[in-house]
PDB file of C-alpha atoms in Angstrom:
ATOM      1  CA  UNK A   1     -58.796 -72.096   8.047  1.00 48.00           C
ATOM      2  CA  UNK A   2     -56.097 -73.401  10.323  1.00 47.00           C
ATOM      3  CA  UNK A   3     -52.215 -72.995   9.068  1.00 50.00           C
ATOM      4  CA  UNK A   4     -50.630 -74.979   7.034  1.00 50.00           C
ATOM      5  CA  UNK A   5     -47.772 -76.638   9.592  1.00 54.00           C
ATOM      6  CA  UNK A   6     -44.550 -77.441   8.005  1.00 64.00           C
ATOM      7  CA  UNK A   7     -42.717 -80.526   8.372  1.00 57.00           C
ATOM      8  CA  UNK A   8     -41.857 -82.088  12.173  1.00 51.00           C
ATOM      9  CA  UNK A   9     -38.032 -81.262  13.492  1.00 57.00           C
ATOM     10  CA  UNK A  10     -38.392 -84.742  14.174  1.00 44.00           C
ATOM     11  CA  UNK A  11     -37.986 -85.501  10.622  1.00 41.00           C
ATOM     12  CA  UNK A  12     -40.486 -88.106   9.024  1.00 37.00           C
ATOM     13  CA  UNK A  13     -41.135 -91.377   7.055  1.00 36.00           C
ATOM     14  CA  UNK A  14     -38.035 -93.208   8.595  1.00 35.00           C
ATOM     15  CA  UNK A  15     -35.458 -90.389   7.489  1.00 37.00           C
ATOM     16  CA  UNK A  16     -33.335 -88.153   9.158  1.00 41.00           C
ATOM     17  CA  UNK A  17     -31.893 -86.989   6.253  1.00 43.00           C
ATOM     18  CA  UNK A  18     -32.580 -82.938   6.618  1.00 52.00           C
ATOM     19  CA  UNK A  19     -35.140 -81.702   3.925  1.00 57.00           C
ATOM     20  CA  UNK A  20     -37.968 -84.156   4.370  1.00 51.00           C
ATOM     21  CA  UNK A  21     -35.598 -87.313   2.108  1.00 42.00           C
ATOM     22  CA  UNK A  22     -35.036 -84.217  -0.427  1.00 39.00           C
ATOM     23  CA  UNK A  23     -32.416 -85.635  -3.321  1.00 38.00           C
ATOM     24  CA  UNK A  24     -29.691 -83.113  -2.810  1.00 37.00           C
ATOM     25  CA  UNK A  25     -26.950 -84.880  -0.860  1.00 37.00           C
ATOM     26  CA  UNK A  26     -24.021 -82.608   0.469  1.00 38.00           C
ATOM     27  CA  UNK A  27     -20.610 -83.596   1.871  1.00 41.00           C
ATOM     28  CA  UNK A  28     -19.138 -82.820   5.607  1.00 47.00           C
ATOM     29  CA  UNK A  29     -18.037 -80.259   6.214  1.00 45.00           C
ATOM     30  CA  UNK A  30     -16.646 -80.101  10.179  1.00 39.00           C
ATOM     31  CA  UNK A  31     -17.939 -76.717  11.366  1.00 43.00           C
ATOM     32  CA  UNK A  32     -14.268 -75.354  12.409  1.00 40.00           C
ATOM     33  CA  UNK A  33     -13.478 -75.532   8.794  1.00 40.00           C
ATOM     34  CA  UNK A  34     -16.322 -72.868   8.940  1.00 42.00           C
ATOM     35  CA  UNK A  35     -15.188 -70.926  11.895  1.00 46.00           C
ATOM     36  CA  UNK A  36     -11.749 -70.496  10.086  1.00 44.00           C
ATOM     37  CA  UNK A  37     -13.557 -68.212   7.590  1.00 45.00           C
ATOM     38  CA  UNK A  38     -16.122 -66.456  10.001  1.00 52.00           C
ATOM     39  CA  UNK A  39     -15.820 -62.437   9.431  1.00 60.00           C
ATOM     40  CA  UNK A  40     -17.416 -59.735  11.463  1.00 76.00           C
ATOM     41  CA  UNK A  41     -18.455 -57.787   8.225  1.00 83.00           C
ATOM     42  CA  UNK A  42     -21.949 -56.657   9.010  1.00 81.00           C
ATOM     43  CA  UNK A  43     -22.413 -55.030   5.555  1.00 85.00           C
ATOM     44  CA  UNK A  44     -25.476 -57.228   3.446  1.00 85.00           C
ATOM     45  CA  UNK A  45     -23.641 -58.493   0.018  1.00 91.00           C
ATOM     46  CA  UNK A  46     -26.150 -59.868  -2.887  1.00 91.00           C
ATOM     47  CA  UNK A  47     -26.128 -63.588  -2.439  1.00 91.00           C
ATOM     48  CA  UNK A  48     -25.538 -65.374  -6.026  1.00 87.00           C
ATOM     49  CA  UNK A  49     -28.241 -67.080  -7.737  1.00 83.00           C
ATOM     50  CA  UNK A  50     -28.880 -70.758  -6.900  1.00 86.00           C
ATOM     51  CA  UNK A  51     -28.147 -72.675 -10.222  1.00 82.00           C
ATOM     52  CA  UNK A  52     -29.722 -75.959  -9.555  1.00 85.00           C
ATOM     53  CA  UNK A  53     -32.308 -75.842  -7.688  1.00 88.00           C
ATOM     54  CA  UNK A  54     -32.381 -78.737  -4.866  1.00 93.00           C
ATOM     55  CA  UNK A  55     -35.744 -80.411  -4.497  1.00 94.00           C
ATOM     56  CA  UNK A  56     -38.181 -79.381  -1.605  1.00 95.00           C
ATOM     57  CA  UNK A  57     -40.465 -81.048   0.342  1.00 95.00           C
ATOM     58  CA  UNK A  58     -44.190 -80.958  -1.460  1.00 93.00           C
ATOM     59  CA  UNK A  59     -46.045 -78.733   1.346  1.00 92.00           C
ATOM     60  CA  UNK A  60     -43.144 -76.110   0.960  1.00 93.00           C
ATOM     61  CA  UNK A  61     -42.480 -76.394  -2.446  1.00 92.00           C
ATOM     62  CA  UNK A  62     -43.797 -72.932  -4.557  1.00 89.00           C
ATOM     63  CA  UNK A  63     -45.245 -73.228  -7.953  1.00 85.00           C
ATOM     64  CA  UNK A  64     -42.927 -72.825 -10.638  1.00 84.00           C
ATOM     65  CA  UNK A  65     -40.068 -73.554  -8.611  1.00 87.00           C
ATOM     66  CA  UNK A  66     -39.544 -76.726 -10.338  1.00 83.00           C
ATOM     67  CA  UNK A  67     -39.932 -74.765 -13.484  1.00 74.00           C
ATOM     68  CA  UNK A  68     -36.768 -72.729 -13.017  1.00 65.00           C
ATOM     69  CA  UNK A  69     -38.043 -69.476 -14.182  1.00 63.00           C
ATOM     70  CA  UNK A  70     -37.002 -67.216 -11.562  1.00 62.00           C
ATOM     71  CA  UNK A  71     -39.921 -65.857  -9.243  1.00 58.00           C
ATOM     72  CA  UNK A  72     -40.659 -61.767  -8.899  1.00 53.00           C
ATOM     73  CA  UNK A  73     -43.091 -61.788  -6.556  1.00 50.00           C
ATOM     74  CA  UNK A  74     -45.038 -57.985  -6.155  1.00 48.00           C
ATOM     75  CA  UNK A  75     -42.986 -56.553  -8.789  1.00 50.00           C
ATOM     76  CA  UNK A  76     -42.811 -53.046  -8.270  1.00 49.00           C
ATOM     77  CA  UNK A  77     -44.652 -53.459  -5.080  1.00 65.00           C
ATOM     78  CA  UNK A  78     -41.475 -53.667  -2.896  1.00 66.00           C
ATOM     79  CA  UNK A  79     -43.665 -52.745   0.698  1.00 73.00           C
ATOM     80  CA  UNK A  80     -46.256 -55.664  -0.249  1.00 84.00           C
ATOM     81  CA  UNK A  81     -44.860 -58.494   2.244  1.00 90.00           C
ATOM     82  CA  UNK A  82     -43.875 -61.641   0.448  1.00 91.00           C
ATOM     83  CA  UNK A  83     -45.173 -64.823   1.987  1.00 93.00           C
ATOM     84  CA  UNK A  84     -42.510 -67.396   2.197  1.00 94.00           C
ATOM     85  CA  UNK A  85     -44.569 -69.872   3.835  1.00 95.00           C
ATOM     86  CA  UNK A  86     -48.387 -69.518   4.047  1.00 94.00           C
ATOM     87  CA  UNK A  87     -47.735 -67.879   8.299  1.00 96.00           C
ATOM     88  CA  UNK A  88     -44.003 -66.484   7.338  1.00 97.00           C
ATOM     89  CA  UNK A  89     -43.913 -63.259   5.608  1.00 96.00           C
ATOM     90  CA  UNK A  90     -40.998 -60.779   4.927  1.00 94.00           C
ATOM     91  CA  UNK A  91     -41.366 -57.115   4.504  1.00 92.00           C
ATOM     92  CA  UNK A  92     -39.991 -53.541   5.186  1.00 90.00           C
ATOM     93  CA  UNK A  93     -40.515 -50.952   8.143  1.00 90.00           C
ATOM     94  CA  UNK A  94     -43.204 -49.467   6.142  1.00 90.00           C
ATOM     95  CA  UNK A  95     -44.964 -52.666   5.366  1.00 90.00           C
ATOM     96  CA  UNK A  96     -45.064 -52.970   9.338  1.00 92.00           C
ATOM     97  CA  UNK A  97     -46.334 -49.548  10.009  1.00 91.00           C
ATOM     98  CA  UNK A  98     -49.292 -50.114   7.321  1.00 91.00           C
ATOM     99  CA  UNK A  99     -52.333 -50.479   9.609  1.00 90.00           C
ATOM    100  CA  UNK A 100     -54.336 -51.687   6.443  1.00 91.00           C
ATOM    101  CA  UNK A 101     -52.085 -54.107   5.780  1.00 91.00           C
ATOM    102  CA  UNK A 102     -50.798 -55.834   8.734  1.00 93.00           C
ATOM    103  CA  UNK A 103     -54.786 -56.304   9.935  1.00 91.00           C
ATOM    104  CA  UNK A 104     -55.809 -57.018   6.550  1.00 93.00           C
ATOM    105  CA  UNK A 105     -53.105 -59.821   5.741  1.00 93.00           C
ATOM    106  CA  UNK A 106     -54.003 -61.406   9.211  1.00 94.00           C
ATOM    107  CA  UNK A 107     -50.723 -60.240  10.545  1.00 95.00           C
ATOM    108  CA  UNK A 108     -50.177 -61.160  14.688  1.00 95.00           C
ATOM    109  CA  UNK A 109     -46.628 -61.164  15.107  1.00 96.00           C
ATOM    110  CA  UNK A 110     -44.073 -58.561  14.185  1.00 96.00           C
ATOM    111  CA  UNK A 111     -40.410 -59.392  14.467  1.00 95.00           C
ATOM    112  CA  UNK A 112     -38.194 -56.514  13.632  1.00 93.00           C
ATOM    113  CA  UNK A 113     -35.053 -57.990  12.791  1.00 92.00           C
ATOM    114  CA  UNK A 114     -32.090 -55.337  12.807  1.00 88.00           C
ATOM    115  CA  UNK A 115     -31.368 -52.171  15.707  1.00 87.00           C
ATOM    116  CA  UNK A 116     -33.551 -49.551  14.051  1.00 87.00           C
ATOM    117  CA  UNK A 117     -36.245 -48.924  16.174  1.00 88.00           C
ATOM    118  CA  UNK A 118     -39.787 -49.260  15.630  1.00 91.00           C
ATOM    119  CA  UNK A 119     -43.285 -48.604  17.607  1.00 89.00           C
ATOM    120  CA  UNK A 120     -45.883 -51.158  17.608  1.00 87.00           C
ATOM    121  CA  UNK A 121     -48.165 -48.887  18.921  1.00 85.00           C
ATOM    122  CA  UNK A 122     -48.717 -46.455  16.110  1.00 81.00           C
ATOM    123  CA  UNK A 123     -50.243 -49.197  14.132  1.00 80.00           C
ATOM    124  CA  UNK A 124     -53.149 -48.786  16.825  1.00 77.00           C
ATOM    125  CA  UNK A 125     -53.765 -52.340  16.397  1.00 79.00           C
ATOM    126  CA  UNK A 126     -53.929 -53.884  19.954  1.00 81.00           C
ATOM    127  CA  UNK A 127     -53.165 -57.544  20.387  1.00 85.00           C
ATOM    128  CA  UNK A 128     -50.228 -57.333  17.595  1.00 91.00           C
ATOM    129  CA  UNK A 129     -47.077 -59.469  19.444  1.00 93.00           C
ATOM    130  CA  UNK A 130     -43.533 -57.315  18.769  1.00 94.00           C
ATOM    131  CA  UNK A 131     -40.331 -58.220  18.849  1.00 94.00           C
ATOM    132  CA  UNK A 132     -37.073 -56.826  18.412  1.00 93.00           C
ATOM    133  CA  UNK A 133     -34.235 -59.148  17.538  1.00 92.00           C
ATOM    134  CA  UNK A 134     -31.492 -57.246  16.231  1.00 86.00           C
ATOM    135  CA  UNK A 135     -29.188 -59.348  14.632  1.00 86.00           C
ATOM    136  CA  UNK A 136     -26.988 -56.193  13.191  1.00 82.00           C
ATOM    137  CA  UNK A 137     -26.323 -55.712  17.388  1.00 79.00           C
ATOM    138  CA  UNK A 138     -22.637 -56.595  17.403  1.00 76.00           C
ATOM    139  CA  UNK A 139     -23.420 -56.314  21.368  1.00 74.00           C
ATOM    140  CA  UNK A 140     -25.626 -59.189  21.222  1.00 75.00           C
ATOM    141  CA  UNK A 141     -25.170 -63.386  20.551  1.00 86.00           C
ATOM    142  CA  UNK A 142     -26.646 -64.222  16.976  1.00 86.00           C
ATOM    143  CA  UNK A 143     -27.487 -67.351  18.803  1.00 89.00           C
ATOM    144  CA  UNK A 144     -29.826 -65.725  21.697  1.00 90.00           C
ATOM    145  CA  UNK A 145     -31.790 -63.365  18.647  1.00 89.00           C
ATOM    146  CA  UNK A 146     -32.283 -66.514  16.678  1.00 92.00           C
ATOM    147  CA  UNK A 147     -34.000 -68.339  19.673  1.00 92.00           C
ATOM    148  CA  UNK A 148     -36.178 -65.663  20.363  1.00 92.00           C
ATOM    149  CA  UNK A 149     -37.283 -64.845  16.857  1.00 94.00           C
ATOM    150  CA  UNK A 150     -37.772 -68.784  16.437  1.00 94.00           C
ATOM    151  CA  UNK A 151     -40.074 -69.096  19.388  1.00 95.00           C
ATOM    152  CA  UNK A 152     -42.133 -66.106  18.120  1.00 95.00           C
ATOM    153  CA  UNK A 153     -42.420 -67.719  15.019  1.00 96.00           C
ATOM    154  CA  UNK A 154     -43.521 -70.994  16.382  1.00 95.00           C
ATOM    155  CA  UNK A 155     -45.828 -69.187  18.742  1.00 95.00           C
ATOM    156  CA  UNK A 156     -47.782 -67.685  16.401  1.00 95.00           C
ATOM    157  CA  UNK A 157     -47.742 -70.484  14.045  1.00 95.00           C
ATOM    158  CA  UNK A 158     -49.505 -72.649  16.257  1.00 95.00           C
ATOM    159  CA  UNK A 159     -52.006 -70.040  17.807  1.00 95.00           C
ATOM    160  CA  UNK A 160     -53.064 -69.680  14.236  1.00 96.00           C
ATOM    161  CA  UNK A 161     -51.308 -66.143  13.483  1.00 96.00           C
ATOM    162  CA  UNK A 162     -48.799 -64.893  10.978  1.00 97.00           C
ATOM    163  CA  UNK A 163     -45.253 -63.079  11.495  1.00 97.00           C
ATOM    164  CA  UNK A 164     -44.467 -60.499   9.463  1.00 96.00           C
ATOM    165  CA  UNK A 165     -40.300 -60.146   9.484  1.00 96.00           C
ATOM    166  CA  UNK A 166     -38.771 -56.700   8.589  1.00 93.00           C
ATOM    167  CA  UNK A 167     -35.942 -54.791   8.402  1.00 89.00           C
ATOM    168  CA  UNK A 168     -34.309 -52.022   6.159  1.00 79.00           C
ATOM    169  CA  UNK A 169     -30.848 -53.818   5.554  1.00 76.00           C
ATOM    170  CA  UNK A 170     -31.370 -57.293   5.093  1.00 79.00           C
ATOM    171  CA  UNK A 171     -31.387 -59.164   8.048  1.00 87.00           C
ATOM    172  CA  UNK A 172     -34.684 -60.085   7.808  1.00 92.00           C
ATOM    173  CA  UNK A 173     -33.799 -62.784   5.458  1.00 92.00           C
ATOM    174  CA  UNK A 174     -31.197 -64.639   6.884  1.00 92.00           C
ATOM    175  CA  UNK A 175     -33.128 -65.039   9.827  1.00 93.00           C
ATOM    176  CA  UNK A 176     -35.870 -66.167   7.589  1.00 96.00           C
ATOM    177  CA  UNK A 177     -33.417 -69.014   6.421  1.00 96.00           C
ATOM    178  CA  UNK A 178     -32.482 -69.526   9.893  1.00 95.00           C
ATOM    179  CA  UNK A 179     -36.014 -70.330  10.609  1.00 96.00           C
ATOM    180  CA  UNK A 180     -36.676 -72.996   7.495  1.00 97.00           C
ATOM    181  CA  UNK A 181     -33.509 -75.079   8.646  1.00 97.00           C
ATOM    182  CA  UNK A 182     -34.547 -75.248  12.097  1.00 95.00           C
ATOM    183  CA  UNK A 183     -38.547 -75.961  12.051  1.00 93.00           C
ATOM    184  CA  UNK A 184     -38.621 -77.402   8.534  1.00 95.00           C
ATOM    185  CA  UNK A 185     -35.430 -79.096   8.815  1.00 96.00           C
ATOM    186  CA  UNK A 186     -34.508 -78.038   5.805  1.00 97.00           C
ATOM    187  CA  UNK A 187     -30.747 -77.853   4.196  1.00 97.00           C
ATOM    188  CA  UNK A 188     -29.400 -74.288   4.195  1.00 97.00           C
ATOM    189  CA  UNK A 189     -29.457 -74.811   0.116  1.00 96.00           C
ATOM    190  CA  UNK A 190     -32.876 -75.795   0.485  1.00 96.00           C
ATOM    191  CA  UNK A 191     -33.456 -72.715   2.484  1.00 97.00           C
ATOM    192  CA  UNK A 192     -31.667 -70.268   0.707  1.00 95.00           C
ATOM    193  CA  UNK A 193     -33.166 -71.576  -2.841  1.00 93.00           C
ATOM    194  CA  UNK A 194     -36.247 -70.884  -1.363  1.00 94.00           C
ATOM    195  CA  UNK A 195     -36.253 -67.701  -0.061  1.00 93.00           C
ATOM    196  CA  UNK A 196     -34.151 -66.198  -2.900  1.00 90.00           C
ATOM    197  CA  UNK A 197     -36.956 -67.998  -5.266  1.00 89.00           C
ATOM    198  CA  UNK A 198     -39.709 -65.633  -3.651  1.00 88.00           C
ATOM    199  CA  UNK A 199     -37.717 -62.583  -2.744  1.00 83.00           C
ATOM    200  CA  UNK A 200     -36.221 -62.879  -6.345  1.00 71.00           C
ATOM    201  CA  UNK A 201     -32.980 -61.309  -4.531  1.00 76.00           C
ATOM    202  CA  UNK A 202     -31.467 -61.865  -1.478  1.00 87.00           C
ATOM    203  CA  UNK A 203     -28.402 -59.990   0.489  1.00 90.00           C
ATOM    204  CA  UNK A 204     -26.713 -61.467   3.300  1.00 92.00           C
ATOM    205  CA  UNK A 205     -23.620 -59.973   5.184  1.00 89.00           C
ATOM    206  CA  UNK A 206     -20.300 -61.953   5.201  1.00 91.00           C
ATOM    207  CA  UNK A 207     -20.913 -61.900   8.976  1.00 88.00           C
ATOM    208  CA  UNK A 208     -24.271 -63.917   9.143  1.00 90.00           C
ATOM    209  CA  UNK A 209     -22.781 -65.996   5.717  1.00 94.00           C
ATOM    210  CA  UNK A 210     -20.468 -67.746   8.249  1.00 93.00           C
ATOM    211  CA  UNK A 211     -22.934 -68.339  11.018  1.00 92.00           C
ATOM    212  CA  UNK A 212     -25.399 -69.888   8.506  1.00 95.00           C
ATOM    213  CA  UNK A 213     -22.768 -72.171   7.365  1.00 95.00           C
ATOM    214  CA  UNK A 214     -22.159 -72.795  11.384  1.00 94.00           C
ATOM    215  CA  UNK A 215     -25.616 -73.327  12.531  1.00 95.00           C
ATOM    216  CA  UNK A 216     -26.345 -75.905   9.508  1.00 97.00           C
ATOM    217  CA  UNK A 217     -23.191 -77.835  10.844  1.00 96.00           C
ATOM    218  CA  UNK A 218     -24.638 -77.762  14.046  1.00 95.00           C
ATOM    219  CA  UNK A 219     -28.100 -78.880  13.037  1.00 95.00           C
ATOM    220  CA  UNK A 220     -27.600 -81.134  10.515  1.00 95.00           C
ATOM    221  CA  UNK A 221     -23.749 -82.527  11.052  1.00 96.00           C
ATOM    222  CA  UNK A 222     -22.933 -81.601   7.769  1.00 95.00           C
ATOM    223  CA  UNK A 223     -22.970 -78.551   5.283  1.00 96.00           C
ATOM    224  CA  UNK A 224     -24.649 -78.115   1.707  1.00 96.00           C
ATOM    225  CA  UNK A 225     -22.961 -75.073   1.317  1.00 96.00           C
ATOM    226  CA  UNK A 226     -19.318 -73.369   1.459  1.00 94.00           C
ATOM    227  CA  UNK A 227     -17.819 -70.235   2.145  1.00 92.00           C
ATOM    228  CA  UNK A 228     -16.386 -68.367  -0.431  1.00 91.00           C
ATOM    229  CA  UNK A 229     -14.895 -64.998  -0.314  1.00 89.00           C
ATOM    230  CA  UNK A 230     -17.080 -64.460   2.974  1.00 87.00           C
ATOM    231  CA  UNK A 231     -20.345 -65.439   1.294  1.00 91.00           C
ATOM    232  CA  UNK A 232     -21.997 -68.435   1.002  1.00 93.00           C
ATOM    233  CA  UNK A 233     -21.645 -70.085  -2.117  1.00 92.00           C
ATOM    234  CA  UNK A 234     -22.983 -74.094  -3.525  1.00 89.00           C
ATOM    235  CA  UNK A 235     -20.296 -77.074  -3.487  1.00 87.00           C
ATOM    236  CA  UNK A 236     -19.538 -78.524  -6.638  1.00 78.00           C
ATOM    237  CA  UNK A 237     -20.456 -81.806  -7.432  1.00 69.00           C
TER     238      UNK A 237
END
């Protein structure tokens, strides 16, 4: 059956408000409060759990998030990819170099998300799109890897596929986030809420904490998160 396709970048029913009219209302923040703050740390730090949860939009919404029982999806199945949204998976190098899986889970898109290097072709699955977009390249612009993963994504999306994003340190899921608050238009708290709801746990360097914050700003014209410490942390009513 066709995907699922998340909500339109253009917004929708009269709203701009990011996250599909969600209830979770944030104050500006100008993004060179952000800058101020922005570290080059590259080291993934465990991102604190989100204690209220903000609303989603229905198609994204998981069940049980409303529940507030936190998810732990494939429990002691860590190389099983978690689907974040029903074309959006996350998984590990060996997730992506299981022929079985990638062809069985309908997987068309890799996107290998840090430096390590991987080869598509022992997979001996021909038509599989790869990508590397390492976001751990200090080298590289954050902002060039996250328009190339995005277009992959949205790619695949709409030729009917699924991405599988991987990586060994983390990276994976920031980029992830990345994603949700630029097709979905969701808030980075709506983002981050999600993906740490299906991951369980989620680690994010100080480095990519502070572009997160940035690119939100950017997107949105206003933050639903802070920085704190170099990590990303929620604002206090």
């Amino acid at each position: 059956p066709p995907t699922p396709a998340p909500p339109s970048r253009g917004g929708g029913g009269g709203s701009s408000r990011p996250g599909g009219g969600a209830e979770h209302s944030s104050p500006a923040i100008a993004p060179a409060a952000s800058r101020s703050e922005v570290s080059q740390d590259t080291t993934p730090r465990d991102i604190g759990l989100i204690q209220r949860r903000p609303n989603l939009p229905g198609s994204l919404r998981p069940d049980g998030y409303d529940q507030g029982s936190p998810a732990v999806p494939h429990a002691g199945h860590p190389d099983i990819p978690i689907e974040i949204l029903p074309f959006l998976m996350l998984g590990t190098f060996k997730t992506a170099s299981d022929h079985g899986i990638v062809t069985g889970m309908g997987i068309s898109g890799l996107l290998n998300c840090c430096k390590q290097p991987f080869d598509p072709e022992t997979l001996g699955a021909p038509g599989i799109q790869y990508l590397q977009c390492a976001f751990d390249d200090e080298d590289t612009s954050l902002s060039l890897q996250r328009q190339k993963a995005m277009d992959l994504i949205s790619s695949t999306r709409q030729a009917g596929g699924r991405v599988l994003m991987f990586c060994e340190r983390d990276w994976h899921g920031a980029a992830c986030i990345m994603y949700l608050m630029w097709e979905c238009r969701l808030t980075l708290l709506q983002a981050l809420s999600l993906v740490q709801y299906k991951m369980s746990s989620l680690r994010i360097s100080p480095k990519l904490c502070a572009y997160l914050i940035q690119y939100e700003a950017i997107l949105h014209g206003c933050n639903s998160m802070r920085l704190l410490a170099g990590l990303v942390t929620e604002i206090e009513p």
